Amino acid sequence: MAIPTNIKTLLSGSVVEWARIEFKETWDPEASLKTVCAFANDLDNWGGGYIVIGVEEDNGRPVYPLKGIPFDKVDAYQKNILAKYKLTRPAYMPIAEVVDYENKKFIVLWCPGGDSRPYSAPKTMAKDNKERIYYIRKMSNTVEPSDDEEKDLFNLANRIPFDDRVNHQADISDLNITLIQNYLKEVKSSLYEKSKTGDFIEIGLPQSHWLQTVG
C-alpha cells in the first residue's frame, strides 16, 4: 500500500506540517514506536503523521546531503518494524513504504489516527518492563501525557472526530476518481500516475480514509 504523499513533499514541509513529520537517521525501535503511538492517538486531530527513516535531522528539519538506509539493512528494518509494532495495544500497524530518492533508500511510515484509540506502547524495550504509556504528540515532540491530557485522550476515544469515522455503508462506487486524482496531484503522491492508468478499485481500496466520510 502506498502512502498518500511522496518523500520529496515530506522533506520540503510544504504540504504536511513539520510537527507531523519526524526524521530518523536509523531505525530506532523504542523511539519510533512511541512516535507511531502518538500519531495514532492523534490527540489534536491533526490527521496523524509520518516518520521518515534514513534522514538525519536538526531541530526537526532534514539534514543534507541525505544519508539514506544501507541497501543491506532495508529488509531487516522492515522485518523489525513489523515485529515491534505488534507491541502496541490495541494492535496498530503504520503503513510502510520503501522509497527510492536521489539514488538512496528510505522507509516512510504513514501513521493516520487510529480507529481504536487510545493506543499505548511499552515505556522501554527492556524484557522486564511492564509499564505502558499512552504517548501523545505535542507540537513536534512525542511526550507522556499529563493526567488531564490522558483524560482528554480517553474522552476523544468516545467521540471520534467525523473525519475519522468509518462509514460502514460506503461502497467503492461512492468514490469520485476525479477528486481523488486532484488530491493525489496536489500532494505529489506516487499514486497519481498510477491512478490515470491503473484499476480504480486497486487505487481506491487501499486509501480507506477516503471512504470514511462518504455517505
mmCIF file with all atom_site columns, N, CA, C and O in Angstrom, residues 118-143:
data_model
loop_
_atom_site.group_PDB
_atom_site.id
_atom_site.type_symbol
_atom_site.label_atom_id
_atom_site.label_alt_id
_atom_site.label_comp_id
_atom_site.label_asym_id
_atom_site.label_entity_id
_atom_site.label_seq_id
_atom_site.pdbx_PDB_ins_code
_atom_site.Cartn_x
_atom_site.Cartn_y
_atom_site.Cartn_z
_atom_site.occupancy
_atom_site.B_iso_or_equiv
_atom_site.pdbx_formal_charge
_atom_site.auth_seq_id
_atom_site.auth_comp_id
_atom_site.auth_asym_id
_atom_site.auth_atom_id
_atom_site.pdbx_PDB_model_num
ATOM 1   N N  . PRO A 1 118 ? -7.631 4.924  22.777 1.00 0.00 ? 118 PRO A N  1
ATOM 2   C CA . PRO A 1 118 ? -6.221 5.308  22.803 1.00 0.00 ? 118 PRO A CA 1
ATOM 3   C C  . PRO A 1 118 ? -5.287 4.106  22.665 1.00 0.00 ? 118 PRO A C  1
ATOM 4   O O  . PRO A 1 118 ? -5.644 2.986  23.002 1.00 0.00 ? 118 PRO A O  1
ATOM 5   N N  . TYR A 1 119 ? -4.066 4.379  22.164 1.00 0.00 ? 119 TYR A N  1
ATOM 6   C CA . TYR A 1 119 ? -3.047 3.358  21.986 1.00 0.00 ? 119 TYR A CA 1
ATOM 7   C C  . TYR A 1 119 ? -1.929 3.565  23.008 1.00 0.00 ? 119 TYR A C  1
ATOM 8   O O  . TYR A 1 119 ? -1.586 4.702  23.341 1.00 0.00 ? 119 TYR A O  1
ATOM 9   N N  . SER A 1 120 ? -1.371 2.465  23.470 1.00 0.00 ? 120 SER A N  1
ATOM 10  C CA . SER A 1 120 ? -0.239 2.549  24.389 1.00 0.00 ? 120 SER A CA 1
ATOM 11  C C  . SER A 1 120 ? 0.937  1.781  23.811 1.00 0.00 ? 120 SER A C  1
ATOM 12  O O  . SER A 1 120 ? 0.774  0.895  22.972 1.00 0.00 ? 120 SER A O  1
ATOM 13  N N  . ALA A 1 121 ? 2.125  2.142  24.289 1.00 0.00 ? 121 ALA A N  1
ATOM 14  C CA . ALA A 1 121 ? 3.356  1.469  23.867 1.00 0.00 ? 121 ALA A CA 1
ATOM 15  C C  . ALA A 1 121 ? 4.216  1.231  25.102 1.00 0.00 ? 121 ALA A C  1
ATOM 16  O O  . ALA A 1 121 ? 4.096  1.952  26.107 1.00 0.00 ? 121 ALA A O  1
ATOM 17  N N  . PRO A 1 122 ? 5.092  0.224  25.082 1.00 0.00 ? 122 PRO A N  1
ATOM 18  C CA . PRO A 1 122 ? 5.980  -0.008 26.232 1.00 0.00 ? 122 PRO A CA 1
ATOM 19  C C  . PRO A 1 122 ? 6.864  1.213  26.482 1.00 0.00 ? 122 PRO A C  1
ATOM 20  O O  . PRO A 1 122 ? 7.333  1.859  25.546 1.00 0.00 ? 122 PRO A O  1
ATOM 21  N N  . LYS A 1 123 ? 7.092  1.507  27.754 1.00 0.00 ? 123 LYS A N  1
ATOM 22  C CA . LYS A 1 123 ? 7.944  2.652  28.083 1.00 0.00 ? 123 LYS A CA 1
ATOM 23  C C  . LYS A 1 123 ? 9.386  2.388  27.670 1.00 0.00 ? 123 LYS A C  1
ATOM 24  O O  . LYS A 1 123 ? 10.103 3.291  27.232 1.00 0.00 ? 123 LYS A O  1
ATOM 25  N N  . THR A 1 124 ? 9.828  1.136  27.795 1.00 0.00 ? 124 THR A N  1
ATOM 26  C CA . THR A 1 124 ? 11.163 0.749  27.338 1.00 0.00 ? 124 THR A CA 1
ATOM 27  C C  . THR A 1 124 ? 11.054 -0.623 26.667 1.00 0.00 ? 124 THR A C  1
ATOM 28  O O  . THR A 1 124 ? 10.041 -1.315 26.799 1.00 0.00 ? 124 THR A O  1
ATOM 29  N N  . MET A 1 125 ? 12.098 -1.002 25.965 1.00 0.00 ? 125 MET A N  1
ATOM 30  C CA . MET A 1 125 ? 12.135 -2.307 25.319 1.00 0.00 ? 125 MET A CA 1
ATOM 31  C C  . MET A 1 125 ? 12.786 -3.369 26.215 1.00 0.00 ? 125 MET A C  1
ATOM 32  O O  . MET A 1 125 ? 13.011 -4.488 25.780 1.00 0.00 ? 125 MET A O  1
ATOM 33  N N  . ALA A 1 126 ? 13.049 -3.012 27.467 1.00 0.00 ? 126 ALA A N  1
ATOM 34  C CA . ALA A 1 126 ? 13.642 -3.983 28.389 1.00 0.00 ? 126 ALA A CA 1
ATOM 35  C C  . ALA A 1 126 ? 12.680 -5.146 28.602 1.00 0.00 ? 126 ALA A C  1
ATOM 36  O O  . ALA A 1 126 ? 11.463 -4.969 28.664 1.00 0.00 ? 126 ALA A O  1
ATOM 37  N N  . LYS A 1 127 ? 13.216 -6.349 28.713 1.00 0.00 ? 127 LYS A N  1
ATOM 38  C CA . LYS A 1 127 ? 12.389 -7.540 28.837 1.00 0.00 ? 127 LYS A CA 1
ATOM 39  C C  . LYS A 1 127 ? 11.516 -7.511 30.085 1.00 0.00 ? 127 LYS A C  1
ATOM 40  O O  . LYS A 1 127 ? 10.407 -8.064 30.100 1.00 0.00 ? 127 LYS A O  1
ATOM 41  N N  . ASP A 1 128 ? 12.006 -6.871 31.165 1.00 0.00 ? 128 ASP A N  1
ATOM 42  C CA . ASP A 1 128 ? 11.251 -6.857 32.415 1.00 0.00 ? 128 ASP A CA 1
ATOM 43  C C  . ASP A 1 128 ? 10.322 -5.647 32.518 1.00 0.00 ? 128 ASP A C  1
ATOM 44  O O  . ASP A 1 128 ? 9.653  -5.455 33.537 1.00 0.00 ? 128 ASP A O  1
ATOM 45  N N  . ASN A 1 129 ? 10.268 -4.818 31.455 1.00 0.00 ? 129 ASN A N  1
ATOM 46  C CA . ASN A 1 129 ? 9.393  -3.644 31.508 1.00 0.00 ? 129 ASN A CA 1
ATOM 47  C C  . ASN A 1 129 ? 7.929  -4.057 31.377 1.00 0.00 ? 129 ASN A C  1
ATOM 48  O O  . ASN A 1 129 ? 7.549  -4.799 30.477 1.00 0.00 ? 129 ASN A O  1
ATOM 49  N N  . LYS A 1 130 ? 7.091  -3.559 32.276 1.00 0.00 ? 130 LYS A N  1
ATOM 50  C CA . LYS A 1 130 ? 5.662  -3.820 32.218 1.00 0.00 ? 130 LYS A CA 1
ATOM 51  C C  . LYS A 1 130 ? 4.849  -2.524 32.120 1.00 0.00 ? 130 LYS A C  1
ATOM 52  O O  . LYS A 1 130 ? 3.630  -2.562 32.028 1.00 0.00 ? 130 LYS A O  1
ATOM 53  N N  . GLU A 1 131 ? 5.560  -1.392 32.153 1.00 0.00 ? 131 GLU A N  1
ATOM 54  C CA . GLU A 1 131 ? 4.868  -0.103 32.110 1.00 0.00 ? 131 GLU A CA 1
ATOM 55  C C  . GLU A 1 131 ? 4.544  0.288  30.679 1.00 0.00 ? 131 GLU A C  1
ATOM 56  O O  . GLU A 1 131 ? 5.389  0.210  29.784 1.00 0.00 ? 131 GLU A O  1
ATOM 57  N N  . ARG A 1 132 ? 3.326  0.725  30.463 1.00 0.00 ? 132 ARG A N  1
ATOM 58  C CA . ARG A 1 132 ? 2.874  1.168  29.147 1.00 0.00 ? 132 ARG A CA 1
ATOM 59  C C  . ARG A 1 132 ? 2.394  2.605  29.260 1.00 0.00 ? 132 ARG A C  1
ATOM 60  O O  . ARG A 1 132 ? 1.819  3.015  30.261 1.00 0.00 ? 132 ARG A O  1
ATOM 61  N N  . ILE A 1 133 ? 2.634  3.380  28.175 1.00 0.00 ? 133 ILE A N  1
ATOM 62  C CA . ILE A 1 133 ? 2.304  4.802  28.176 1.00 0.00 ? 133 ILE A CA 1
ATOM 63  C C  . ILE A 1 133 ? 1.425  5.126  26.966 1.00 0.00 ? 133 ILE A C  1
ATOM 64  O O  . ILE A 1 133 ? 1.660  4.624  25.860 1.00 0.00 ? 133 ILE A O  1
ATOM 65  N N  . TYR A 1 134 ? 0.437  5.978  27.177 1.00 0.00 ? 134 TYR A N  1
ATOM 66  C CA . TYR A 1 134 ? -0.400 6.471  26.072 1.00 0.00 ? 134 TYR A CA 1
ATOM 67  C C  . TYR A 1 134 ? 0.259  7.733  25.498 1.00 0.00 ? 134 TYR A C  1
ATOM 68  O O  . TYR A 1 134 ? -0.126 8.854  25.814 1.00 0.00 ? 134 TYR A O  1
ATOM 69  N N  . TYR A 1 135 ? 1.286  7.552  24.675 1.00 0.00 ? 135 TYR A N  1
ATOM 70  C CA . TYR A 1 135 ? 2.048  8.688  24.170 1.00 0.00 ? 135 TYR A CA 1
ATOM 71  C C  . TYR A 1 135 ? 1.192  9.593  23.285 1.00 0.00 ? 135 TYR A C  1
ATOM 72  O O  . TYR A 1 135 ? 0.281  9.126  22.589 1.00 0.00 ? 135 TYR A O  1
ATOM 73  N N  . ILE A 1 136 ? 1.499  10.880 23.347 1.00 0.00 ? 136 ILE A N  1
ATOM 74  C CA . ILE A 1 136 ? 0.799  11.855 22.516 1.00 0.00 ? 136 ILE A CA 1
ATOM 75  C C  . ILE A 1 136 ? 1.827  12.766 21.851 1.00 0.00 ? 136 ILE A C  1
ATOM 76  O O  . ILE A 1 136 ? 3.013  12.766 22.201 1.00 0.00 ? 136 ILE A O  1
ATOM 77  N N  . ARG A 1 137 ? 1.354  13.539 20.892 1.00 0.00 ? 137 ARG A N  1
ATOM 78  C CA . ARG A 1 137 ? 2.208  14.481 20.170 1.00 0.00 ? 137 ARG A CA 1
ATOM 79  C C  . ARG A 1 137 ? 1.891  15.888 20.656 1.00 0.00 ? 137 ARG A C  1
ATOM 80  O O  . ARG A 1 137 ? 0.736  16.316 20.655 1.00 0.00 ? 137 ARG A O  1
ATOM 81  N N  . LYS A 1 138 ? 2.908  16.595 21.117 1.00 0.00 ? 138 LYS A N  1
ATOM 82  C CA . LYS A 1 138 ? 2.767  18.000 21.496 1.00 0.00 ? 138 LYS A CA 1
ATOM 83  C C  . LYS A 1 138 ? 3.733  18.803 20.652 1.00 0.00 ? 138 LYS A C  1
ATOM 84  O O  . LYS A 1 138 ? 4.938  18.661 20.770 1.00 0.00 ? 138 LYS A O  1
ATOM 85  N N  . MET A 1 139 ? 3.164  19.639 19.770 1.00 0.00 ? 139 MET A N  1
ATOM 86  C CA . MET A 1 139 ? 3.971  20.375 18.797 1.00 0.00 ? 139 MET A CA 1
ATOM 87  C C  . MET A 1 139 ? 4.790  19.356 18.000 1.00 0.00 ? 139 MET A C  1
ATOM 88  O O  . MET A 1 139 ? 4.233  18.503 17.341 1.00 0.00 ? 139 MET A O  1
ATOM 89  N N  . SER A 1 140 ? 6.117  19.402 18.061 1.00 0.00 ? 140 SER A N  1
ATOM 90  C CA . SER A 1 140 ? 6.912  18.453 17.273 1.00 0.00 ? 140 SER A CA 1
ATOM 91  C C  . SER A 1 140 ? 7.558  17.389 18.147 1.00 0.00 ? 140 SER A C  1
ATOM 92  O O  . SER A 1 140 ? 8.529  16.747 17.746 1.00 0.00 ? 140 SER A O  1
ATOM 93  N N  . ASN A 1 141 ? 6.995  17.182 19.347 1.00 0.00 ? 141 ASN A N  1
ATOM 94  C CA . ASN A 1 141 ? 7.600  16.243 20.290 1.00 0.00 ? 141 ASN A CA 1
ATOM 95  C C  . ASN A 1 141 ? 6.636  15.124 20.667 1.00 0.00 ? 141 ASN A C  1
ATOM 96  O O  . ASN A 1 141 ? 5.424  15.330 20.781 1.00 0.00 ? 141 ASN A O  1
ATOM 97  N N  . THR A 1 142 ? 7.188  13.938 20.884 1.00 0.00 ? 142 THR A N  1
ATOM 98  C CA . THR A 1 142 ? 6.435  12.813 21.414 1.00 0.00 ? 142 THR A CA 1
ATOM 99  C C  . THR A 1 142 ? 6.651  12.775 22.917 1.00 0.00 ? 142 THR A C  1
ATOM 100 O O  . THR A 1 142 ? 7.793  12.693 23.376 1.00 0.00 ? 142 THR A O  1
ATOM 101 N N  . VAL A 1 143 ? 5.568  12.853 23.675 1.00 0.00 ? 143 VAL A N  1
ATOM 102 C CA . VAL A 1 143 ? 5.694  13.005 25.128 1.00 0.00 ? 143 VAL A CA 1
ATOM 103 C C  . VAL A 1 143 ? 4.689  12.107 25.853 1.00 0.00 ? 143 VAL A C  1
ATOM 104 O O  . VAL A 1 143 ? 3.707  11.632 25.274 1.00 0.00 ? 143 VAL A O  1
#
